[in-house]
PDB file of C-alpha atoms in Angstrom:
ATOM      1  CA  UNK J  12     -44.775  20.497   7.937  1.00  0.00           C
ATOM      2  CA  UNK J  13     -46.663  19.997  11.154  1.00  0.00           C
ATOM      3  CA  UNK J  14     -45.039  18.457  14.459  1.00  0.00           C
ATOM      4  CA  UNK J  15     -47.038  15.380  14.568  1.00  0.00           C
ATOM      5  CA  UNK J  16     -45.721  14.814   9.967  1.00  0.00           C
ATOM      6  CA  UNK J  17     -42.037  15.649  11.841  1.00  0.00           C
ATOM      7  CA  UNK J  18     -42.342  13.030  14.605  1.00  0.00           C
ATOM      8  CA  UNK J  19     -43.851  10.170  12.224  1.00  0.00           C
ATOM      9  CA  UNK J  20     -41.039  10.690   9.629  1.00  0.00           C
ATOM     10  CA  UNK J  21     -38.327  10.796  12.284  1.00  0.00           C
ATOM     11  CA  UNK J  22     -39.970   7.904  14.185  1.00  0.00           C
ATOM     12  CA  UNK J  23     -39.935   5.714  10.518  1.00  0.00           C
ATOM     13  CA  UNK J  24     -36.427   7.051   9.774  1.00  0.00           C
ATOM     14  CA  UNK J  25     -35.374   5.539  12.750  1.00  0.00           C
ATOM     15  CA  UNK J  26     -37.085   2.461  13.121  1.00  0.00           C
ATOM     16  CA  UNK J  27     -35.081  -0.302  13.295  1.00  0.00           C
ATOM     17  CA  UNK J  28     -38.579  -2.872  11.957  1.00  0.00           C
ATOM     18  CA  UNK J  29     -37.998  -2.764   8.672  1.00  0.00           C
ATOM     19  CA  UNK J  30     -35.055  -1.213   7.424  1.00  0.00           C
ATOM     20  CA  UNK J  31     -33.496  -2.496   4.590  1.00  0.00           C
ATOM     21  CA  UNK J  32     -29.704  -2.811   3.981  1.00  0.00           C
ATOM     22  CA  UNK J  33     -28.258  -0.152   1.822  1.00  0.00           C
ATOM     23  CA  UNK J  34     -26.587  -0.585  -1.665  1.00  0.00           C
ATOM     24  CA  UNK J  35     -23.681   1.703  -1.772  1.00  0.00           C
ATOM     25  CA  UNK J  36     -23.591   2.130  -5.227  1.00  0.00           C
ATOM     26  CA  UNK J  37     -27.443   2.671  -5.278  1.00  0.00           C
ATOM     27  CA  UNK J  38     -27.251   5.694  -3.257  1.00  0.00           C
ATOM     28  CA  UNK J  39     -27.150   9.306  -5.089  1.00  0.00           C
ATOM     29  CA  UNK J  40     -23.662  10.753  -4.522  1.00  0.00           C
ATOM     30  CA  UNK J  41     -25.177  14.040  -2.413  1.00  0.00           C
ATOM     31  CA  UNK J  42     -26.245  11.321  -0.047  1.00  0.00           C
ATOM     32  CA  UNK J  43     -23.037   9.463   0.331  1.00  0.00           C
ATOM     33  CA  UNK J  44     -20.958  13.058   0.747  1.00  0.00           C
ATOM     34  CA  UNK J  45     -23.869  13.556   3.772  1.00  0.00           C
ATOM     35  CA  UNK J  46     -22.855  10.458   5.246  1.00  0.00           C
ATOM     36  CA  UNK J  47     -19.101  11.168   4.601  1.00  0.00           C
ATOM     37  CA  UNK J  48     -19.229  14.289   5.859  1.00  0.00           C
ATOM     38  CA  UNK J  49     -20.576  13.004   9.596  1.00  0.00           C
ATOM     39  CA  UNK J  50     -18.115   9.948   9.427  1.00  0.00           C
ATOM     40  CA  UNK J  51     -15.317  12.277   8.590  1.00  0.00           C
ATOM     41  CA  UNK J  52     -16.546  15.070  11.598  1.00  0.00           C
ATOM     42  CA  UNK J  53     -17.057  12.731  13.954  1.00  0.00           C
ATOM     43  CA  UNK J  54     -13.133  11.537  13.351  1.00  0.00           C
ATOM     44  CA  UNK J  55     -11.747  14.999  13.277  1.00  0.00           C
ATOM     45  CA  UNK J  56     -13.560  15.221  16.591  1.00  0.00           C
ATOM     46  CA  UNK J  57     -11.946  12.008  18.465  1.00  0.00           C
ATOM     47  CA  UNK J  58      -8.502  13.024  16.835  1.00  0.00           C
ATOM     48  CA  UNK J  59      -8.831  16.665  18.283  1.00  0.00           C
ATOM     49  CA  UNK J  60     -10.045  15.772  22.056  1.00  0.00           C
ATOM     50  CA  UNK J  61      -7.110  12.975  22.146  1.00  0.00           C
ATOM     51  CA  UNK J  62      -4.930  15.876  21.797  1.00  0.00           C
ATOM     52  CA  UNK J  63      -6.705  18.646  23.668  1.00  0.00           C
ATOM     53  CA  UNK J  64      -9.923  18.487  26.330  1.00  0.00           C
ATOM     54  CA  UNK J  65     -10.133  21.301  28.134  1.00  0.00           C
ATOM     55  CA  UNK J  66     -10.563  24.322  25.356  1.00  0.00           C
ATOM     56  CA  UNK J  67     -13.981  23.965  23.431  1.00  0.00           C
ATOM     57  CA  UNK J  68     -13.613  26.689  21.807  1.00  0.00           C
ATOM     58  CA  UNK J  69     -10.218  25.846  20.463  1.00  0.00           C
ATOM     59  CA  UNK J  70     -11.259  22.659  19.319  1.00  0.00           C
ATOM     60  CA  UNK J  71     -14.888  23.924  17.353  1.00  0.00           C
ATOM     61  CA  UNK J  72     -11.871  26.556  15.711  1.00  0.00           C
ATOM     62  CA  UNK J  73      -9.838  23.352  14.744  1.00  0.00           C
ATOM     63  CA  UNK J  74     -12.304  20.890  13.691  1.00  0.00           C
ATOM     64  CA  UNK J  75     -14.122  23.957  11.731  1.00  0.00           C
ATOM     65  CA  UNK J  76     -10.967  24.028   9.676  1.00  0.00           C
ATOM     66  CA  UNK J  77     -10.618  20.319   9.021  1.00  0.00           C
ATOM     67  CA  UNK J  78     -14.191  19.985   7.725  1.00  0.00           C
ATOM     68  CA  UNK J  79     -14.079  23.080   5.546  1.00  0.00           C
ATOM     69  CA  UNK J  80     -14.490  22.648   1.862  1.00  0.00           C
ATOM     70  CA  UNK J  81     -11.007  24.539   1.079  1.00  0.00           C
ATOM     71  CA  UNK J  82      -9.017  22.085   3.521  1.00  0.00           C
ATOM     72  CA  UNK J  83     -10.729  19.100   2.590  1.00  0.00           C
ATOM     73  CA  UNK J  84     -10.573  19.912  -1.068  1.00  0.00           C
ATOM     74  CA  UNK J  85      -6.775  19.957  -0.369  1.00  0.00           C
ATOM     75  CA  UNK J  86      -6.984  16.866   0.919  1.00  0.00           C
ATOM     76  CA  UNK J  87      -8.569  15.410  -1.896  1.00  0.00           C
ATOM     77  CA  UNK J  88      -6.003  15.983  -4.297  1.00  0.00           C
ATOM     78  CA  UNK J  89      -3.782  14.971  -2.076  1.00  0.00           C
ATOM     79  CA  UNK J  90      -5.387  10.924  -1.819  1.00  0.00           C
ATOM     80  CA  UNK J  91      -6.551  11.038  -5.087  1.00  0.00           C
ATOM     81  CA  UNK J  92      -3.101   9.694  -6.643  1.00  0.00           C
ATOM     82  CA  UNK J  93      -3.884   6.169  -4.230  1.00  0.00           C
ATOM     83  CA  UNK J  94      -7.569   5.597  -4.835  1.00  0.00           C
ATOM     84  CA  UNK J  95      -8.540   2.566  -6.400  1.00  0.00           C
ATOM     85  CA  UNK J  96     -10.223   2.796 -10.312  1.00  0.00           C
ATOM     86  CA  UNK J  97     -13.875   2.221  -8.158  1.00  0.00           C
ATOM     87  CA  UNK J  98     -12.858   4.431  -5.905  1.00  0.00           C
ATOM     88  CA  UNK J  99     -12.157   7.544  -8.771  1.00  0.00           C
ATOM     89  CA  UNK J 100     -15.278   6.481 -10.052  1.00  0.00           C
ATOM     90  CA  UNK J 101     -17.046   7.080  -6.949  1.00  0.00           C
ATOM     91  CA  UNK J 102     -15.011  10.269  -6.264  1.00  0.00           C
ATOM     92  CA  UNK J 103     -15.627  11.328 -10.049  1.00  0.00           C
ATOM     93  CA  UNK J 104     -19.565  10.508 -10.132  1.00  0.00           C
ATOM     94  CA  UNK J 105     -19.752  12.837  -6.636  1.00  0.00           C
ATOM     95  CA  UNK J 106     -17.607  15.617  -8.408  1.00  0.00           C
ATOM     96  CA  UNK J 107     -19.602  16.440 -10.901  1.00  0.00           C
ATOM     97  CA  UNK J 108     -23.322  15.753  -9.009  1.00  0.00           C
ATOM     98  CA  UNK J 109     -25.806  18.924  -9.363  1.00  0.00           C
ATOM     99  CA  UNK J 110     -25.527  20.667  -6.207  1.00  0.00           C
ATOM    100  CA  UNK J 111     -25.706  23.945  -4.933  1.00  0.00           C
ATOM    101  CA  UNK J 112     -22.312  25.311  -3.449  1.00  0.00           C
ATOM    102  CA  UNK J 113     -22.210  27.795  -1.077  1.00  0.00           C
ATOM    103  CA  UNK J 114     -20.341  31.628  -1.123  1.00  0.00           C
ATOM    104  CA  UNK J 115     -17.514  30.308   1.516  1.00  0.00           C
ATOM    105  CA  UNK J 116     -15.630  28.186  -0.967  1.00  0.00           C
ATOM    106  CA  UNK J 117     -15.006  28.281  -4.785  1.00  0.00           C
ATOM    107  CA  UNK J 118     -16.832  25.837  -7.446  1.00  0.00           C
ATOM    108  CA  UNK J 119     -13.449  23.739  -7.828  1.00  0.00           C
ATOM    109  CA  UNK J 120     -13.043  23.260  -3.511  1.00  0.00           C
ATOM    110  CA  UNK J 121     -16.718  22.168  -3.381  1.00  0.00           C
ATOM    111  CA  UNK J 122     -16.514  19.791  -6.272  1.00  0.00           C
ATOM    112  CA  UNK J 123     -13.756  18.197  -4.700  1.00  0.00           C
ATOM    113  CA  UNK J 124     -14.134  18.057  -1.219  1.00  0.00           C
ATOM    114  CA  UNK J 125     -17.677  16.677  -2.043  1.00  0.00           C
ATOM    115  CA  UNK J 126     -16.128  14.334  -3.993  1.00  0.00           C
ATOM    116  CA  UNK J 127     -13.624  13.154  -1.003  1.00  0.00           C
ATOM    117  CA  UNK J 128     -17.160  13.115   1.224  1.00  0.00           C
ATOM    118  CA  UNK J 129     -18.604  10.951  -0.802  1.00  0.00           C
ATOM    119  CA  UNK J 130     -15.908   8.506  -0.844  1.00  0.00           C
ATOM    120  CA  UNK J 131     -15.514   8.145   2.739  1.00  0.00           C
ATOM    121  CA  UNK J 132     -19.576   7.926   3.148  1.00  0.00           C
ATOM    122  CA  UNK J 133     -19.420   4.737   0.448  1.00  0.00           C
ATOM    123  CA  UNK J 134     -16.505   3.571   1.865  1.00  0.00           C
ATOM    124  CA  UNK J 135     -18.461   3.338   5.209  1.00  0.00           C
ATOM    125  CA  UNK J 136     -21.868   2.167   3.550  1.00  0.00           C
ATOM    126  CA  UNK J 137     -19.957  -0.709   1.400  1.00  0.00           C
ATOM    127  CA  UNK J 138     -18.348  -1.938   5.141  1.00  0.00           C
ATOM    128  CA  UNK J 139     -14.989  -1.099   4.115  1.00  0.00           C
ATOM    129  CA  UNK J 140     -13.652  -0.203   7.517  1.00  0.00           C
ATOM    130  CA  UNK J 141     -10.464  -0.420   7.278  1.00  0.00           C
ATOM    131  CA  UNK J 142      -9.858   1.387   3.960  1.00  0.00           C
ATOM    132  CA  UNK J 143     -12.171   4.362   5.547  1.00  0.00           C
ATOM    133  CA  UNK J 144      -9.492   4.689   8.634  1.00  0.00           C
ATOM    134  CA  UNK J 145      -6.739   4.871   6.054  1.00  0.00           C
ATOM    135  CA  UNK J 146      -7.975   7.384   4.120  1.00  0.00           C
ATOM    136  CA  UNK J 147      -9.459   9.579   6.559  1.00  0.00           C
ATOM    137  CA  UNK J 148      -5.971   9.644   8.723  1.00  0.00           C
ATOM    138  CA  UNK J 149      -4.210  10.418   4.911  1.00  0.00           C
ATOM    139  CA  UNK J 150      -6.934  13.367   4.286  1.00  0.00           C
ATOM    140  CA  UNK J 151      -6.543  14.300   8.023  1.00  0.00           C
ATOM    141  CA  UNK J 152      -2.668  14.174   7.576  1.00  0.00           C
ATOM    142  CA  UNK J 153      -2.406  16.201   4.442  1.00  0.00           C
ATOM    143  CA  UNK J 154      -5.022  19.181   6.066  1.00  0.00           C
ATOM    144  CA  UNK J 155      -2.538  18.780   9.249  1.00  0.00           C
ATOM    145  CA  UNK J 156       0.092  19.848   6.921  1.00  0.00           C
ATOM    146  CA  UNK J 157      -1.840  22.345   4.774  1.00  0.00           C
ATOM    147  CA  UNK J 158      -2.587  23.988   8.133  1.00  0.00           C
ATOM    148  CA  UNK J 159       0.683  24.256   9.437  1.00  0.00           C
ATOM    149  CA  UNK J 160       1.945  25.561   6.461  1.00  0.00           C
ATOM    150  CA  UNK J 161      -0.942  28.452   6.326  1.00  0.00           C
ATOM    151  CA  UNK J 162      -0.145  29.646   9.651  1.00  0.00           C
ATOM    152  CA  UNK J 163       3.465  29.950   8.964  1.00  0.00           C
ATOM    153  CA  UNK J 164       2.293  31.969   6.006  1.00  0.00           C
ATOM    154  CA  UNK J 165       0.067  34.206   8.007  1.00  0.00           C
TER     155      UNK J 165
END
């Protein structure tokens, strides 16, 4: 793609003329996990620098960890006994999307901590604020704990 393509899709991606509002439930479930996953790093992020500001590298380490597809497959199961029957479904139709998953996690970890993406990315599409905070701090808990327990292990 040339520069000038780049900057005319970016500039229309971007554009506030125009844009329509978004139908959660009309999105494909790759594209809400894409969402979730930069509503879910960006909260890992604030939750890390209120505890610690002054070692970046420390904090990429940490926040590597909490996004990963093992920890956050983890986390998963660990919500998935509170969602909401539209909430499975959502979780379920994200599970089992075509996608490609990559050599640092097994199938079962990717299917399920896309799954737990997707949720939190329709969660934020459909407006649902306050179930989105509740969730992520539950996911982010249970990783917490996963990763305390995996360093006492090591």
């Amino acid at each position: 793609m040339r520069y000038d393509d780049f900057r005319k899709r970016c500039h229309a991606l971007l554009a506030a003329e125009g844009a329509a509002t978004i139908n959660p439930n009309a999105v494909h479930p790759i594209v809400q996990a894409y969402i979730g996953d930069a509503v879910f790093s960006l909260a890992v992020r604030f939750m890390l620098v209120m505890r610690e500001q002054s070692r970046v590298g420390v904090l990429h380490d940490v926040g590597a960890r909490f996004v990963s597809a093992r920890y956050q497959a983890r986390a998963y199961e660990a919500v998935a006994p509170y969602l909401t029957e539209e909430e499975l479904a959502v979780a379920k139709r994200a599970r089992n999307a075509k996608s490609t998953v990559p050599k640092s996690a097994s199938v079962s970890e990717y299917r399920h901590s896309t799954a737990l993406e997707a949720l939190l990315g329709w969660l934020y599409l459909s407006g649902k604020e306050e179930r989105l905070f509740t969730l992520m701090e539950a996911a982010m808990d249970a990783i917490r704990a996963e990763l305390l327990k995996d360093e006492e292990e090591a």
